[in-house]
Coordinates of C-alpha atoms and ligand atoms in Angstrom, one line a residue:
M23 CA -20.7 -4.8 -27.7
T24 CA -20.7 -2.2 -24.7
D25 CA -19.3 1.4 -25.9
I26 CA -16.6 2.8 -23.5
R27 CA -16.4 6.5 -23.3
Y28 CA -12.9 7.5 -22.5
V29 CA -11.9 11.3 -20.5
A30 CA -8.5 12.4 -19.2
P31 CA -9.5 15.4 -17.3
Q32 CA -6.9 17.9 -16.5
T33 CA -8.2 19.0 -12.6
L34 CA -9.5 16.8 -10.3
D35 CA -13.0 18.3 -10.3
E36 CA -13.4 17.5 -13.7
A37 CA -12.3 14.2 -12.7
I38 CA -14.4 13.7 -9.9
G39 CA -17.6 15.8 -11.8
A40 CA -17.6 12.8 -14.7
Y41 CA -16.4 9.8 -12.2
A42 CA -19.5 10.8 -10.6
A43 CA -21.8 11.9 -12.9
A44 CA -21.8 8.3 -14.2
G45 CA -22.0 6.7 -11.1
S46 CA -21.7 2.7 -11.0
A47 CA -20.7 2.7 -14.5
A48 CA -17.4 4.8 -14.5
R49 CA -14.1 3.2 -13.8
I50 CA -11.2 5.1 -12.9
L51 CA -7.9 4.7 -14.6
A52 CA -4.5 4.8 -13.2
G53 CA -1.8 3.0 -14.2
G54 CA -4.5 0.0 -15.5
T55 CA -2.7 -3.2 -14.8
D56 CA -5.7 -3.7 -12.8
L57 CA -8.1 -2.5 -14.7
L58 CA -7.6 -3.1 -17.8
V59 CA -6.7 -7.4 -17.2
Q60 CA -10.6 -7.4 -15.2
M61 CA -12.1 -5.4 -18.5
R62 CA -10.0 -8.2 -20.9
S63 CA -11.2 -11.4 -18.5
G64 CA -14.6 -9.4 -19.1
A65 CA -15.1 -8.7 -14.8
V66 CA -15.2 -5.2 -15.2
K67 CA -17.8 -3.4 -18.2
P68 CA -17.2 0.1 -17.4
G69 CA -18.9 2.7 -19.4
L70 CA -17.0 5.8 -19.0
I71 CA -13.1 5.4 -18.3
V72 CA -11.6 8.4 -16.3
D73 CA -8.0 8.6 -17.2
I74 CA -6.8 10.4 -13.9
K75 CA -2.9 10.6 -15.3
K76 CA -3.3 14.2 -16.3
V77 CA -4.2 15.3 -13.0
R78 CA -1.0 17.2 -11.1
E79 CA -2.2 16.9 -7.8
L80 CA -2.7 12.4 -8.4
T81 CA 0.9 12.2 -10.3
A82 CA 2.8 14.3 -7.8
V83 CA 5.5 13.6 -5.4
E84 CA 5.9 16.3 -3.1
E85 CA 7.9 16.9 0.2
I86 CA 5.7 18.3 2.9
S87 CA 7.0 20.8 6.1
G88 CA 8.8 18.6 8.8
G89 CA 9.9 16.1 6.0
G90 CA 7.1 14.2 5.5
F91 CA 5.9 13.6 1.9
R92 CA 2.6 13.8 0.1
I93 CA 2.1 11.2 -2.6
G94 CA -0.3 11.2 -5.5
A95 CA -2.3 8.1 -5.7
A96 CA -1.4 7.7 -9.5
V97 CA 2.4 7.8 -8.8
P98 CA 3.6 5.1 -10.4
G99 CA 6.2 2.7 -8.7
A100 CA 9.0 3.5 -10.6
V101 CA 8.9 7.3 -10.6
L102 CA 8.6 6.6 -6.6
A103 CA 11.9 5.0 -6.8
E104 CA 13.7 7.6 -8.6
H105 CA 12.4 10.1 -6.1
P106 CA 16.3 11.6 -4.6
R107 CA 15.0 11.5 -0.8
F108 CA 12.0 9.3 -0.2
R109 CA 14.0 6.0 0.1
Q110 CA 16.2 7.3 2.9
T111 CA 12.8 8.3 4.8
W112 CA 10.6 5.4 4.1
P113 CA 13.1 2.6 2.8
G114 CA 9.8 -0.2 3.9
V115 CA 7.2 1.6 1.8
L116 CA 9.0 1.9 -0.9
E117 CA 10.4 -1.9 -1.2
A118 CA 6.4 -2.8 -0.7
V119 CA 5.2 -0.3 -3.4
N120 CA 8.8 -1.5 -5.7
L121 CA 7.4 -5.9 -4.9
I122 CA 4.5 -4.6 -7.0
G123 CA 4.9 -6.9 -10.6
S124 CA 7.8 -6.1 -12.8
T125 CA 9.9 -3.5 -14.1
Q126 CA 7.1 -3.1 -16.8
V127 CA 4.6 -3.2 -14.4
Q128 CA 6.0 -1.1 -12.2
G129 CA 6.4 1.7 -14.9
R130 CA 2.7 2.0 -14.7
A131 CA 1.5 0.3 -11.5
S132 CA 0.4 2.8 -8.9
A133 CA -0.3 2.5 -4.9
G134 CA -3.7 4.1 -5.2
G135 CA -4.4 1.6 -8.0
N136 CA -3.3 -1.3 -5.7
L137 CA -5.5 0.2 -2.7
C138 CA -8.7 0.9 -4.8
N139 CA -8.3 -2.7 -6.2
A140 CA -8.7 -3.4 -2.3
S141 CA -5.4 -5.3 -1.8
P142 CA 0.8 -0.1 5.9
A143 CA 3.0 2.5 7.3
G144 CA 1.0 5.0 9.3
A145 CA 0.2 6.9 6.0
I146 CA -3.2 9.2 5.8
V147 CA -5.5 8.8 2.9
T148 CA -6.9 11.9 1.2
V149 CA -10.0 11.5 -0.9
Q150 CA -12.3 13.3 -2.8
G151 CA -16.2 13.6 -4.0
P152 CA -18.8 15.2 -4.9
D153 CA -19.5 15.9 -1.0
G154 CA -15.7 17.4 -0.9
R155 CA -12.6 16.3 0.8
R156 CA -12.0 14.0 3.5
E157 CA -9.0 12.0 5.0
L158 CA -9.2 8.4 6.0
K159 CA -6.3 6.0 7.7
V160 CA -4.7 4.3 5.1
E161 CA -5.9 0.6 6.7
D162 CA -9.5 1.8 6.5
V163 CA -9.6 2.1 3.1
P164 CA -9.7 -1.6 1.9
A165 CA -13.2 -2.9 2.5
G166 CA -13.0 -6.5 1.6
P167 CA -12.0 -8.1 -1.2
G168 CA -11.9 -5.9 -3.9
R169 CA -14.1 -3.8 -2.2
T170 CA -13.2 -0.3 -0.7
N171 CA -14.9 2.2 1.8
L172 CA -15.0 5.2 -0.9
K173 CA -18.2 6.5 -1.2
P174 CA -19.8 7.0 -4.7
G175 CA -17.9 9.6 -7.0
E176 CA -15.2 9.9 -4.2
I177 CA -11.5 9.5 -6.2
L178 CA -8.2 8.4 -3.9
V179 CA -6.3 11.7 -4.1
S180 CA -3.1 11.4 -2.5
F181 CA -1.0 9.3 0.7
T182 CA 0.7 11.6 3.4
L183 CA 3.6 10.1 5.3
P184 CA 4.4 12.1 8.3
P185 CA 7.6 13.4 9.4
R186 CA 9.8 11.2 11.2
P187 CA 12.3 11.5 14.6
P188 CA 15.3 10.5 14.4
G189 CA 16.4 6.6 14.9
S190 CA 13.1 5.8 12.9
S191 CA 12.9 3.3 9.4
D192 CA 11.0 0.7 8.4
A193 CA 11.0 -2.2 5.9
Y194 CA 9.0 -4.6 4.0
L195 CA 8.7 -8.3 3.3
R196 CA 6.9 -10.6 1.7
M197 CA 6.9 -14.1 1.0
I198 CA 6.2 -15.7 -2.8
P199 CA 6.1 -19.3 -3.9
R200 CA 8.3 -17.7 -7.4
T201 CA 11.0 -15.7 -6.9
E202 CA 8.7 -12.9 -8.6
M203 CA 6.0 -11.8 -10.3
D204 CA 3.7 -13.9 -7.5
I205 CA 0.8 -12.7 -5.6
A206 CA 2.1 -12.6 -1.6
V207 CA 1.4 -15.5 0.6
V208 CA 2.1 -13.1 3.4
G209 CA 3.6 -9.7 3.6
C210 CA 4.5 -7.6 6.6
G211 CA 5.5 -3.9 7.2
V212 CA 7.3 -3.2 10.1
S213 CA 8.0 1.0 11.4
L214 CA 9.5 1.6 14.2
T215 CA 11.3 4.4 16.2
L216 CA 14.5 3.5 18.5
K217 CA 15.9 5.4 21.0
D218 CA 19.1 4.7 22.9
G219 CA 18.3 1.2 22.0
V220 CA 14.6 0.9 23.1
C221 CA 12.1 0.8 21.0
T222 CA 9.4 4.2 21.4
H223 CA 7.2 3.4 18.4
A224 CA 6.0 0.6 16.3
R225 CA 3.2 -0.1 13.8
V226 CA 3.0 -3.7 12.4
G227 CA 1.2 -4.2 9.5
L228 CA 0.1 -8.2 7.9
G229 CA -0.7 -8.5 4.3
A230 CA -2.7 -11.5 2.7
V231 CA -3.3 -13.4 5.8
A232 CA -6.9 -11.8 6.0
P233 CA -9.6 -10.1 3.9
T234 CA -8.1 -7.2 4.5
A235 CA -4.2 -5.8 5.1
L236 CA -3.9 -6.2 9.1
L237 CA -2.5 -3.4 11.4
V238 CA -1.2 -5.7 14.2
E239 CA -1.5 -3.4 17.7
P240 CA -0.6 -6.3 20.2
A241 CA 2.5 -7.0 17.9
A242 CA 3.8 -3.2 18.2
Q243 CA 3.2 -3.3 22.1
A244 CA 5.2 -6.5 22.4
L245 CA 8.3 -4.7 20.4
I246 CA 7.3 -1.0 22.2
G247 CA 9.7 -0.5 25.1
S248 CA 12.2 -3.7 24.4
R249 CA 15.7 -3.6 23.2
L250 CA 13.8 -6.1 20.3
D251 CA 15.6 -9.0 21.9
D252 CA 14.7 -13.0 21.5
T253 CA 11.9 -12.5 23.8
A254 CA 10.3 -9.7 22.2
L255 CA 10.8 -10.9 19.0
T256 CA 8.7 -14.0 19.9
A257 CA 5.9 -11.9 21.4
A258 CA 5.6 -10.0 18.5
A259 CA 6.0 -12.7 16.1
N260 CA 2.9 -14.9 18.4
A261 CA 0.6 -11.8 18.2
C262 CA 1.3 -11.7 14.4
R263 CA 0.3 -15.4 14.2
A264 CA -2.6 -15.1 16.2
A265 CA -3.6 -12.5 14.2
C266 CA -4.0 -14.3 10.9
R267 CA -7.1 -15.5 9.4
P268 CA -6.1 -16.7 6.3
I269 CA -7.5 -18.5 3.4
D270 CA -5.9 -22.4 2.6
D271 CA -4.9 -22.5 -1.2
K272 CA -2.4 -23.6 -3.8
R273 CA 0.1 -20.9 -2.8
G274 CA 0.1 -22.1 0.5
T275 CA -2.1 -23.6 3.3
I276 CA -3.4 -22.1 6.6
A277 CA -0.9 -23.4 9.0
Y278 CA 1.9 -22.2 6.5
R279 CA 0.9 -18.7 6.4
T280 CA 0.7 -18.4 9.9
Q281 CA 3.8 -19.9 10.4
I282 CA 5.8 -17.8 8.0
A283 CA 3.6 -14.6 9.5
G284 CA 5.8 -15.0 13.0
V285 CA 9.1 -16.1 10.9
L286 CA 8.5 -12.5 8.2
L287 CA 7.9 -9.8 11.7
K288 CA 10.9 -11.2 13.0
R289 CA 13.1 -10.7 9.7
T290 CA 11.8 -7.3 8.9
T291 CA 11.6 -6.4 12.6
N292 CA 15.8 -6.8 12.4
I293 CA 16.2 -5.0 9.2
A294 CA 13.7 -2.0 10.0
A295 CA 16.0 -2.0 13.5
E296 CA 19.1 -1.7 11.4
R297 CA 18.2 1.1 9.0
A298 CA 16.9 2.9 12.3
Q299 CA 20.4 2.8 13.8
G300 CA 22.4 4.0 10.3
K301 CA 24.0 0.2 10.3
Ligands
FAD19 C1 1.8 -8.7 -14.2 C2 1.5 -8.4 -13.4 C3 2.2 -8.8 -11.8 C4 1.0 -8.3 -11.0 N1 1.9 -8.3 -9.4 C5 1.2 -7.9 -8.5 C6 2.2 -7.8 -7.0 O1 3.2 -8.5 -7.4 N2 1.1 -7.4 -6.0 C7 0.2 -7.0 -6.1 O2 -0.2 -6.2 -5.0 N3 -0.5 -6.5 -7.3 C8 0.1 -6.6 -8.4 N4 -0.3 -6.9 -9.5 C9 -1.8 -5.9 -9.8 C10 -1.7 -4.7 -10.5 O3 -0.2 -3.8 -10.9 C11 -1.7 -3.7 -9.0 O4 -2.8 -3.8 -7.8 C12 -1.3 -2.2 -9.3 O5 -0.9 -1.6 -8.0 C13 -2.7 -1.8 -9.5 O6 -2.3 -0.4 -9.8 P1 -2.9 0.7 -11.1 O7 -2.4 1.8 -10.9 O8 -2.6 -0.3 -12.5 O9 -4.6 0.3 -11.2 P2 -5.8 0.5 -12.0 O10 -5.4 -1.0 -12.5 O11 -5.4 1.8 -12.9 O12 -6.7 0.5 -11.1 C14 -7.2 -0.6 -10.1 C15 -8.4 -0.3 -9.5 O13 -8.7 0.5 -8.2 C16 -9.5 2.0 -9.3 N5 -8.4 3.2 -9.0 C17 -7.1 3.3 -9.6 N6 -7.0 4.5 -8.8 C18 -7.8 5.0 -8.2 C19 -8.3 6.1 -7.4 N7 -7.3 7.0 -7.3 N8 -9.3 6.5 -6.7 C20 -10.3 5.7 -6.8 N9 -10.5 4.4 -7.7 C21 -8.7 4.2 -8.3 C22 -9.4 1.8 -10.9 O14 -11.1 2.1 -10.9 C23 -9.5 0.0 -10.3 O15 -10.4 -0.6 -9.9 C24 0.0 -7.3 -10.7 C25 -0.2 -7.1 -12.2 C26 0.1 -7.5 -13.2 C27 -0.5 -7.5 -14.4

């Protein structure tokens, strides 16, 4: 039997020190909803578990100047849902986080753990390791299924969501074969800004249709400058379909996933636009 050591440091420096010193034998523990499943199945056999839930910076939700938010990497979905103002500013981000698992899973599962397990919103991610602190775009963190671009010893510290201009909102929808507790066939997130009915800024993200989440710039460009009419939505939907590189599995064929990506783009954009207009 392999011995497993467990530490629960109070500071980020202590956590990084322990994690980096143990090298590839160590695993970070946030909510544990992925890690414990992997350990039980024997897929992962860590020599050291570094529990990061006692580090304040990793478990705090803070409003930053101008109306943005900094979310600690280990903040569970249920805690984020209870924040008095986050839902108003970033409803789509909250939708995405709160679709993870069930109520029970939500009490533990963090967005940081989800990203590091390697599964959008214009978020900047802060990471820190033995060589100091650096920032990455959220879309640059996953490197492929089960792999990230974090260097050895680096811990994901927080997500920073920028302040938003008036007329901005977002939405997230996912398609699953069952009514809940399933993995997405396709996920779609849209963040946009409207001024006098015209889309002035957009970001479109797709999940589960490629080895990593995709930021679909041509879809965003199809929306920007339009009044989100049928022509613009169809162009954006086609751009999403063109970006898909999905797998064929029991949840959905390549053709099905590709078709659904365009459908979700239209629905998600409409929800985000209604929210941006305060409807
Ligand atoms: C019943 C059930 C249903 C689920 N449903 C869904 C679902 O619908 N959608 C979905 O996407 N996932 C789902 N999951 C998977 C899981 O809940 C999510 O991926 C969750 O967000 C993981 O977060 P966590 O805090 O529990 O991560 P953990 O299990 O603590 O960590 C996951 C991985 O990330 C690493 N890690 C964690 N935090 C950091 C950090 N700050 N820095 C560096 N590395 C870190 C860990 O070492 C580990 O390798 C489900 C799991 C269960 C058990």
